[in-house]
């Protein structure tokens, strides 16, 4: 089985969280810069997969990183796959009135996600979870610590991530492989809390959480000054 490196990368800069908005020009430029920086660390012949959560900002981030690597002067010997959507690395599944919703920063933005039945912003402003979510100075942290959100909690999201990345060891081949997963801060904070025992707060735009996997050996999770050795991949699947 191949050794695998996984980077969960928070999407690039956006102007707001009032819906599925596009990256800013600065966000696009920095995604390409991030790709060029990673290109300098890649080994000749290395295979790199690019995946993004089903939002515009994560897709643009993955495309920007891919573009940055592809334009690097030493990238000719790399096997770069085109960016592809990966549902497993999506934001938490939260539900309002029987519909899945994304975390957004205003009642109005939440109302725009609901069509059957439609709910107005005034009604949604009294939603028991989102009312406190919007009032919190650390909204994602409020969800991370919430014991009973209206949908997936942080433990469920962390388990979803780890089951997905551990399954990558089942892919055939022996050469090293790298996965760049363009995702959202709740995903990264959930993994950090339940796999490393820490929630350091919001990651910066384009900051990464890195996991190093080898079949039968320990998995190593790294973020800033946090480094945790996790149980061997095989035992994680057996639990």
PDB file of C-alpha atoms in Angstrom:
ATOM      1  CA  UNK A   1       0.000   0.000   0.000  1.00  0.00           C
ATOM      2  CA  UNK A   2       1.270   3.508  -0.739  1.00  0.00           C
ATOM      3  CA  UNK A   3       2.313   6.093   1.825  1.00  0.00           C
ATOM      4  CA  UNK A   4      -0.251   8.872   1.718  1.00  0.00           C
ATOM      5  CA  UNK A   5      -0.136  12.522   2.682  1.00  0.00           C
ATOM      6  CA  UNK A   6      -3.452  14.313   3.190  1.00  0.00           C
ATOM      7  CA  UNK A   7      -3.845  18.085   3.431  1.00  0.00           C
ATOM      8  CA  UNK A   8      -7.197  19.435   4.581  1.00  0.00           C
ATOM      9  CA  UNK A   9      -6.949  23.031   3.382  1.00  0.00           C
ATOM     10  CA  UNK A  10      -9.344  25.770   4.399  1.00  0.00           C
ATOM     11  CA  UNK A  11     -10.672  27.608   1.361  1.00  0.00           C
ATOM     12  CA  UNK A  12      -9.249  30.970   0.326  1.00  0.00           C
ATOM     13  CA  UNK A  13     -10.428  34.411   1.351  1.00  0.00           C
ATOM     14  CA  UNK A  14     -14.085  35.274   0.805  1.00  0.00           C
ATOM     15  CA  UNK A  15     -15.894  38.599   1.345  1.00  0.00           C
ATOM     16  CA  UNK A  16     -18.495  37.126   3.737  1.00  0.00           C
ATOM     17  CA  UNK A  17     -20.235  33.951   4.881  1.00  0.00           C
ATOM     18  CA  UNK A  18     -23.631  35.057   3.581  1.00  0.00           C
ATOM     19  CA  UNK A  19     -24.059  32.101   1.275  1.00  0.00           C
ATOM     20  CA  UNK A  20     -22.034  30.194  -1.310  1.00  0.00           C
ATOM     21  CA  UNK A  21     -19.864  33.139  -2.327  1.00  0.00           C
ATOM     22  CA  UNK A  22     -16.814  33.230  -4.593  1.00  0.00           C
ATOM     23  CA  UNK A  23     -13.236  33.862  -3.515  1.00  0.00           C
ATOM     24  CA  UNK A  24     -11.894  37.389  -3.596  1.00  0.00           C
ATOM     25  CA  UNK A  25      -9.156  38.241  -6.079  1.00  0.00           C
ATOM     26  CA  UNK A  26      -6.698  38.068  -3.188  1.00  0.00           C
ATOM     27  CA  UNK A  27      -8.072  34.639  -2.273  1.00  0.00           C
ATOM     28  CA  UNK A  28      -7.583  33.360  -5.815  1.00  0.00           C
ATOM     29  CA  UNK A  29      -4.038  34.731  -6.003  1.00  0.00           C
ATOM     30  CA  UNK A  30      -3.089  33.228  -2.660  1.00  0.00           C
ATOM     31  CA  UNK A  31      -4.486  29.810  -3.670  1.00  0.00           C
ATOM     32  CA  UNK A  32      -2.179  29.802  -6.682  1.00  0.00           C
ATOM     33  CA  UNK A  33       0.691  30.921  -4.450  1.00  0.00           C
ATOM     34  CA  UNK A  34      -0.096  28.073  -2.018  1.00  0.00           C
ATOM     35  CA  UNK A  35       0.118  25.650  -4.927  1.00  0.00           C
ATOM     36  CA  UNK A  36       3.489  26.994  -6.046  1.00  0.00           C
ATOM     37  CA  UNK A  37       4.798  26.639  -2.499  1.00  0.00           C
ATOM     38  CA  UNK A  38       3.594  23.024  -2.263  1.00  0.00           C
ATOM     39  CA  UNK A  39       5.113  22.234  -5.667  1.00  0.00           C
ATOM     40  CA  UNK A  40       8.563  22.869  -4.235  1.00  0.00           C
ATOM     41  CA  UNK A  41       8.006  20.098  -1.666  1.00  0.00           C
ATOM     42  CA  UNK A  42       6.782  17.400  -4.078  1.00  0.00           C
ATOM     43  CA  UNK A  43       8.915  14.479  -5.169  1.00  0.00           C
ATOM     44  CA  UNK A  44       9.495  13.710  -8.873  1.00  0.00           C
ATOM     45  CA  UNK A  45       6.757  11.412 -10.148  1.00  0.00           C
ATOM     46  CA  UNK A  46       4.501  12.020  -7.159  1.00  0.00           C
ATOM     47  CA  UNK A  47       0.761  11.644  -7.759  1.00  0.00           C
ATOM     48  CA  UNK A  48      -1.376  14.496  -6.455  1.00  0.00           C
ATOM     49  CA  UNK A  49      -5.175  14.404  -6.226  1.00  0.00           C
ATOM     50  CA  UNK A  50      -7.236  17.547  -5.719  1.00  0.00           C
ATOM     51  CA  UNK A  51     -10.682  17.312  -4.125  1.00  0.00           C
ATOM     52  CA  UNK A  52     -13.118  19.963  -2.976  1.00  0.00           C
ATOM     53  CA  UNK A  53     -16.278  20.140  -0.902  1.00  0.00           C
ATOM     54  CA  UNK A  54     -19.480  20.959  -2.842  1.00  0.00           C
ATOM     55  CA  UNK A  55     -19.209  24.761  -2.572  1.00  0.00           C
ATOM     56  CA  UNK A  56     -17.968  27.415  -4.985  1.00  0.00           C
ATOM     57  CA  UNK A  57     -15.226  28.705  -2.687  1.00  0.00           C
ATOM     58  CA  UNK A  58     -13.682  25.279  -2.154  1.00  0.00           C
ATOM     59  CA  UNK A  59     -13.807  24.470  -5.878  1.00  0.00           C
ATOM     60  CA  UNK A  60     -12.070  27.752  -6.758  1.00  0.00           C
ATOM     61  CA  UNK A  61      -9.476  27.080  -4.068  1.00  0.00           C
ATOM     62  CA  UNK A  62      -8.697  23.601  -5.407  1.00  0.00           C
ATOM     63  CA  UNK A  63      -8.492  24.930  -8.953  1.00  0.00           C
ATOM     64  CA  UNK A  64      -6.172  27.724  -7.845  1.00  0.00           C
ATOM     65  CA  UNK A  65      -3.844  25.358  -5.986  1.00  0.00           C
ATOM     66  CA  UNK A  66      -3.819  22.990  -8.969  1.00  0.00           C
ATOM     67  CA  UNK A  67      -2.993  25.893 -11.279  1.00  0.00           C
ATOM     68  CA  UNK A  68      -0.185  27.037  -9.009  1.00  0.00           C
ATOM     69  CA  UNK A  69       1.428  23.603  -8.991  1.00  0.00           C
ATOM     70  CA  UNK A  70       0.935  23.069 -12.725  1.00  0.00           C
ATOM     71  CA  UNK A  71       2.660  26.376 -13.490  1.00  0.00           C
ATOM     72  CA  UNK A  72       5.680  25.634 -11.306  1.00  0.00           C
ATOM     73  CA  UNK A  73       8.836  25.186 -13.377  1.00  0.00           C
ATOM     74  CA  UNK A  74       9.624  21.735 -11.902  1.00  0.00           C
ATOM     75  CA  UNK A  75       6.111  20.305 -12.140  1.00  0.00           C
ATOM     76  CA  UNK A  76       6.646  18.360 -15.373  1.00  0.00           C
ATOM     77  CA  UNK A  77       7.453  15.111 -13.574  1.00  0.00           C
ATOM     78  CA  UNK A  78       4.303  15.156 -11.437  1.00  0.00           C
ATOM     79  CA  UNK A  79       1.078  13.247 -12.001  1.00  0.00           C
ATOM     80  CA  UNK A  80      -1.492  15.959 -11.317  1.00  0.00           C
ATOM     81  CA  UNK A  81      -5.159  14.960 -11.342  1.00  0.00           C
ATOM     82  CA  UNK A  82      -7.834  17.488 -12.189  1.00  0.00           C
ATOM     83  CA  UNK A  83      -9.821  18.850  -9.221  1.00  0.00           C
ATOM     84  CA  UNK A  84     -12.938  16.803  -8.451  1.00  0.00           C
ATOM     85  CA  UNK A  85     -15.843  17.253  -6.048  1.00  0.00           C
ATOM     86  CA  UNK A  86     -15.753  15.012  -2.968  1.00  0.00           C
ATOM     87  CA  UNK A  87     -18.925  14.919  -0.873  1.00  0.00           C
ATOM     88  CA  UNK A  88     -17.171  13.321   2.114  1.00  0.00           C
ATOM     89  CA  UNK A  89     -15.293  16.542   2.946  1.00  0.00           C
ATOM     90  CA  UNK A  90     -18.416  18.728   3.035  1.00  0.00           C
ATOM     91  CA  UNK A  91     -19.475  20.964   5.905  1.00  0.00           C
ATOM     92  CA  UNK A  92     -21.577  19.467   8.745  1.00  0.00           C
ATOM     93  CA  UNK A  93     -25.025  18.254   7.745  1.00  0.00           C
ATOM     94  CA  UNK A  94     -27.423  20.546   9.613  1.00  0.00           C
ATOM     95  CA  UNK A  95     -31.183  20.549   9.070  1.00  0.00           C
ATOM     96  CA  UNK A  96     -33.946  23.133   9.251  1.00  0.00           C
ATOM     97  CA  UNK A  97     -37.542  22.298   8.312  1.00  0.00           C
ATOM     98  CA  UNK A  98     -36.460  19.025   6.735  1.00  0.00           C
ATOM     99  CA  UNK A  99     -33.786  20.589   4.500  1.00  0.00           C
ATOM    100  CA  UNK A 100     -30.003  20.405   4.709  1.00  0.00           C
ATOM    101  CA  UNK A 101     -28.460  23.831   5.245  1.00  0.00           C
ATOM    102  CA  UNK A 102     -24.980  25.317   5.306  1.00  0.00           C
ATOM    103  CA  UNK A 103     -23.705  27.411   8.191  1.00  0.00           C
ATOM    104  CA  UNK A 104     -24.214  31.044   7.173  1.00  0.00           C
ATOM    105  CA  UNK A 105     -23.802  34.321   9.001  1.00  0.00           C
ATOM    106  CA  UNK A 106     -27.310  35.851   8.840  1.00  0.00           C
ATOM    107  CA  UNK A 107     -30.975  34.766   9.053  1.00  0.00           C
ATOM    108  CA  UNK A 108     -31.473  36.187   5.560  1.00  0.00           C
ATOM    109  CA  UNK A 109     -28.768  33.937   4.103  1.00  0.00           C
ATOM    110  CA  UNK A 110     -30.276  30.936   5.862  1.00  0.00           C
ATOM    111  CA  UNK A 111     -33.745  31.803   4.537  1.00  0.00           C
ATOM    112  CA  UNK A 112     -32.394  31.778   0.963  1.00  0.00           C
ATOM    113  CA  UNK A 113     -31.510  28.100   1.376  1.00  0.00           C
ATOM    114  CA  UNK A 114     -35.060  27.107   2.291  1.00  0.00           C
ATOM    115  CA  UNK A 115     -37.724  26.662  -0.349  1.00  0.00           C
ATOM    116  CA  UNK A 116     -40.003  23.815   0.754  1.00  0.00           C
ATOM    117  CA  UNK A 117     -41.506  25.209   2.872  1.00  0.00           C
ATOM    118  CA  UNK A 118     -40.024  28.714   2.678  1.00  0.00           C
ATOM    119  CA  UNK A 119     -39.228  30.366   6.000  1.00  0.00           C
ATOM    120  CA  UNK A 120     -38.610  34.079   6.465  1.00  0.00           C
ATOM    121  CA  UNK A 121     -35.606  35.623   8.191  1.00  0.00           C
ATOM    122  CA  UNK A 122     -37.681  36.893  11.120  1.00  0.00           C
ATOM    123  CA  UNK A 123     -38.897  33.393  11.923  1.00  0.00           C
ATOM    124  CA  UNK A 124     -35.413  31.939  11.541  1.00  0.00           C
ATOM    125  CA  UNK A 125     -33.902  34.560  13.833  1.00  0.00           C
ATOM    126  CA  UNK A 126     -35.592  32.706  16.721  1.00  0.00           C
ATOM    127  CA  UNK A 127     -34.282  29.260  15.732  1.00  0.00           C
ATOM    128  CA  UNK A 128     -32.930  27.743  18.990  1.00  0.00           C
ATOM    129  CA  UNK A 129     -29.578  26.670  17.513  1.00  0.00           C
ATOM    130  CA  UNK A 130     -28.928  29.399  14.957  1.00  0.00           C
ATOM    131  CA  UNK A 131     -30.018  32.209  17.280  1.00  0.00           C
ATOM    132  CA  UNK A 132     -27.111  31.373  19.591  1.00  0.00           C
ATOM    133  CA  UNK A 133     -24.846  30.547  16.655  1.00  0.00           C
ATOM    134  CA  UNK A 134     -25.249  34.047  15.196  1.00  0.00           C
ATOM    135  CA  UNK A 135     -24.747  35.676  18.603  1.00  0.00           C
ATOM    136  CA  UNK A 136     -21.515  33.802  19.342  1.00  0.00           C
ATOM    137  CA  UNK A 137     -18.156  35.564  18.797  1.00  0.00           C
ATOM    138  CA  UNK A 138     -16.840  32.176  17.594  1.00  0.00           C
ATOM    139  CA  UNK A 139     -19.683  30.687  15.571  1.00  0.00           C
ATOM    140  CA  UNK A 140     -17.895  27.555  14.440  1.00  0.00           C
ATOM    141  CA  UNK A 141     -16.643  27.059  17.991  1.00  0.00           C
ATOM    142  CA  UNK A 142     -20.256  27.209  19.189  1.00  0.00           C
ATOM    143  CA  UNK A 143     -21.096  24.308  16.866  1.00  0.00           C
ATOM    144  CA  UNK A 144     -17.925  22.385  17.817  1.00  0.00           C
ATOM    145  CA  UNK A 145     -18.842  22.519  21.519  1.00  0.00           C
ATOM    146  CA  UNK A 146     -22.602  22.056  21.104  1.00  0.00           C
ATOM    147  CA  UNK A 147     -23.820  18.771  22.616  1.00  0.00           C
ATOM    148  CA  UNK A 148     -26.868  18.422  20.363  1.00  0.00           C
ATOM    149  CA  UNK A 149     -26.853  20.518  17.160  1.00  0.00           C
ATOM    150  CA  UNK A 150     -29.674  20.044  14.604  1.00  0.00           C
ATOM    151  CA  UNK A 151     -27.695  17.492  12.627  1.00  0.00           C
ATOM    152  CA  UNK A 152     -24.088  16.276  12.711  1.00  0.00           C
ATOM    153  CA  UNK A 153     -22.033  17.139  15.751  1.00  0.00           C
ATOM    154  CA  UNK A 154     -18.260  17.549  15.678  1.00  0.00           C
ATOM    155  CA  UNK A 155     -17.619  13.900  16.599  1.00  0.00           C
ATOM    156  CA  UNK A 156     -19.701  12.700  13.642  1.00  0.00           C
ATOM    157  CA  UNK A 157     -17.875  14.987  11.209  1.00  0.00           C
ATOM    158  CA  UNK A 158     -14.472  13.900  12.550  1.00  0.00           C
ATOM    159  CA  UNK A 159     -15.404  10.244  12.158  1.00  0.00           C
ATOM    160  CA  UNK A 160     -16.620  10.877   8.606  1.00  0.00           C
ATOM    161  CA  UNK A 161     -13.271  12.478   7.735  1.00  0.00           C
ATOM    162  CA  UNK A 162     -11.156   9.733   9.260  1.00  0.00           C
ATOM    163  CA  UNK A 163     -13.170   6.920   7.695  1.00  0.00           C
ATOM    164  CA  UNK A 164     -12.741   8.612   4.314  1.00  0.00           C
ATOM    165  CA  UNK A 165      -8.992   9.178   4.559  1.00  0.00           C
ATOM    166  CA  UNK A 166      -8.297   5.733   6.035  1.00  0.00           C
ATOM    167  CA  UNK A 167     -10.119   4.216   3.072  1.00  0.00           C
ATOM    168  CA  UNK A 168      -7.494   5.794   0.804  1.00  0.00           C
ATOM    169  CA  UNK A 169      -5.065   3.124   2.006  1.00  0.00           C
ATOM    170  CA  UNK A 170      -7.186   0.565   0.162  1.00  0.00           C
ATOM    171  CA  UNK A 171      -6.316   2.095  -3.207  1.00  0.00           C
ATOM    172  CA  UNK A 172      -3.909  -0.023  -5.286  1.00  0.00           C
ATOM    173  CA  UNK A 173      -0.315   0.958  -5.926  1.00  0.00           C
ATOM    174  CA  UNK A 174       2.861   1.496  -3.953  1.00  0.00           C
ATOM    175  CA  UNK A 175       4.156   4.935  -4.983  1.00  0.00           C
ATOM    176  CA  UNK A 176       3.593   7.868  -2.578  1.00  0.00           C
ATOM    177  CA  UNK A 177       0.327   9.741  -3.149  1.00  0.00           C
ATOM    178  CA  UNK A 178      -0.825  13.131  -1.904  1.00  0.00           C
ATOM    179  CA  UNK A 179      -4.378  14.450  -1.499  1.00  0.00           C
ATOM    180  CA  UNK A 180      -5.213  18.140  -1.319  1.00  0.00           C
ATOM    181  CA  UNK A 181      -8.700  18.425   0.205  1.00  0.00           C
ATOM    182  CA  UNK A 182     -10.188  21.900  -0.128  1.00  0.00           C
ATOM    183  CA  UNK A 183     -12.731  22.185   2.659  1.00  0.00           C
ATOM    184  CA  UNK A 184     -14.118  24.339   5.487  1.00  0.00           C
ATOM    185  CA  UNK A 185     -13.032  25.289   8.994  1.00  0.00           C
ATOM    186  CA  UNK A 186     -15.709  23.200  10.838  1.00  0.00           C
ATOM    187  CA  UNK A 187     -14.296  20.044   9.237  1.00  0.00           C
ATOM    188  CA  UNK A 188     -10.747  20.866  10.302  1.00  0.00           C
ATOM    189  CA  UNK A 189     -11.702  21.880  13.840  1.00  0.00           C
ATOM    190  CA  UNK A 190     -13.744  18.711  14.313  1.00  0.00           C
ATOM    191  CA  UNK A 191     -10.792  16.524  13.295  1.00  0.00           C
ATOM    192  CA  UNK A 192      -8.426  18.446  15.556  1.00  0.00           C
ATOM    193  CA  UNK A 193     -10.715  18.208  18.576  1.00  0.00           C
ATOM    194  CA  UNK A 194     -11.566  14.524  18.326  1.00  0.00           C
ATOM    195  CA  UNK A 195      -8.299  13.183  16.925  1.00  0.00           C
ATOM    196  CA  UNK A 196      -5.760  15.498  18.558  1.00  0.00           C
ATOM    197  CA  UNK A 197      -7.715  16.640  21.618  1.00  0.00           C
ATOM    198  CA  UNK A 198      -7.335  20.314  20.716  1.00  0.00           C
ATOM    199  CA  UNK A 199      -9.462  23.055  19.189  1.00  0.00           C
ATOM    200  CA  UNK A 200      -7.073  25.936  18.466  1.00  0.00           C
ATOM    201  CA  UNK A 201      -9.825  28.088  16.975  1.00  0.00           C
ATOM    202  CA  UNK A 202     -10.434  29.194  13.416  1.00  0.00           C
ATOM    203  CA  UNK A 203      -7.731  28.250  10.910  1.00  0.00           C
ATOM    204  CA  UNK A 204      -6.606  31.032   8.616  1.00  0.00           C
ATOM    205  CA  UNK A 205      -7.680  31.049   4.994  1.00  0.00           C
ATOM    206  CA  UNK A 206      -5.538  28.467   3.138  1.00  0.00           C
ATOM    207  CA  UNK A 207      -4.113  27.052   6.362  1.00  0.00           C
ATOM    208  CA  UNK A 208      -3.760  23.266   6.275  1.00  0.00           C
ATOM    209  CA  UNK A 209      -4.227  20.339   8.618  1.00  0.00           C
ATOM    210  CA  UNK A 210      -1.852  17.567   7.556  1.00  0.00           C
ATOM    211  CA  UNK A 211      -2.106  13.818   8.014  1.00  0.00           C
ATOM    212  CA  UNK A 212       0.644  11.353   7.143  1.00  0.00           C
ATOM    213  CA  UNK A 213      -0.498   7.758   6.636  1.00  0.00           C
ATOM    214  CA  UNK A 214       1.341   4.500   6.109  1.00  0.00           C
ATOM    215  CA  UNK A 215      -0.334   1.091   6.025  1.00  0.00           C
ATOM    216  CA  UNK A 216       0.228  -0.761   9.274  1.00  0.00           C
ATOM    217  CA  UNK A 217       2.091   2.157  10.857  1.00  0.00           C
ATOM    218  CA  UNK A 218       1.043   5.142  12.938  1.00  0.00           C
ATOM    219  CA  UNK A 219      -0.795   8.061  11.396  1.00  0.00           C
ATOM    220  CA  UNK A 220       0.633  11.465  12.294  1.00  0.00           C
ATOM    221  CA  UNK A 221      -1.622  14.524  12.453  1.00  0.00           C
ATOM    222  CA  UNK A 222      -0.013  17.997  12.349  1.00  0.00           C
ATOM    223  CA  UNK A 223      -1.374  21.525  12.678  1.00  0.00           C
ATOM    224  CA  UNK A 224       0.747  24.514  13.696  1.00  0.00           C
ATOM    225  CA  UNK A 225       2.609  23.316  16.807  1.00  0.00           C
ATOM    226  CA  UNK A 226       0.225  20.382  17.365  1.00  0.00           C
ATOM    227  CA  UNK A 227       1.584  16.946  16.464  1.00  0.00           C
ATOM    228  CA  UNK A 228      -0.292  13.785  17.394  1.00  0.00           C
ATOM    229  CA  UNK A 229       0.553  10.176  16.646  1.00  0.00           C
ATOM    230  CA  UNK A 230      -2.708   8.328  16.020  1.00  0.00           C
ATOM    231  CA  UNK A 231      -3.329   4.563  16.226  1.00  0.00           C
ATOM    232  CA  UNK A 232      -2.166   2.463  13.245  1.00  0.00           C
ATOM    233  CA  UNK A 233      -4.505   2.687  10.255  1.00  0.00           C
ATOM    234  CA  UNK A 234      -5.454  -0.976  10.476  1.00  0.00           C
ATOM    235  CA  UNK A 235      -6.545  -0.747  14.108  1.00  0.00           C
ATOM    236  CA  UNK A 236      -8.565   2.399  13.359  1.00  0.00           C
ATOM    237  CA  UNK A 237     -10.563   0.450  10.780  1.00  0.00           C
ATOM    238  CA  UNK A 238     -11.052  -2.464  13.188  1.00  0.00           C
ATOM    239  CA  UNK A 239     -12.636  -0.400  15.981  1.00  0.00           C
TER     240      UNK A 239
END
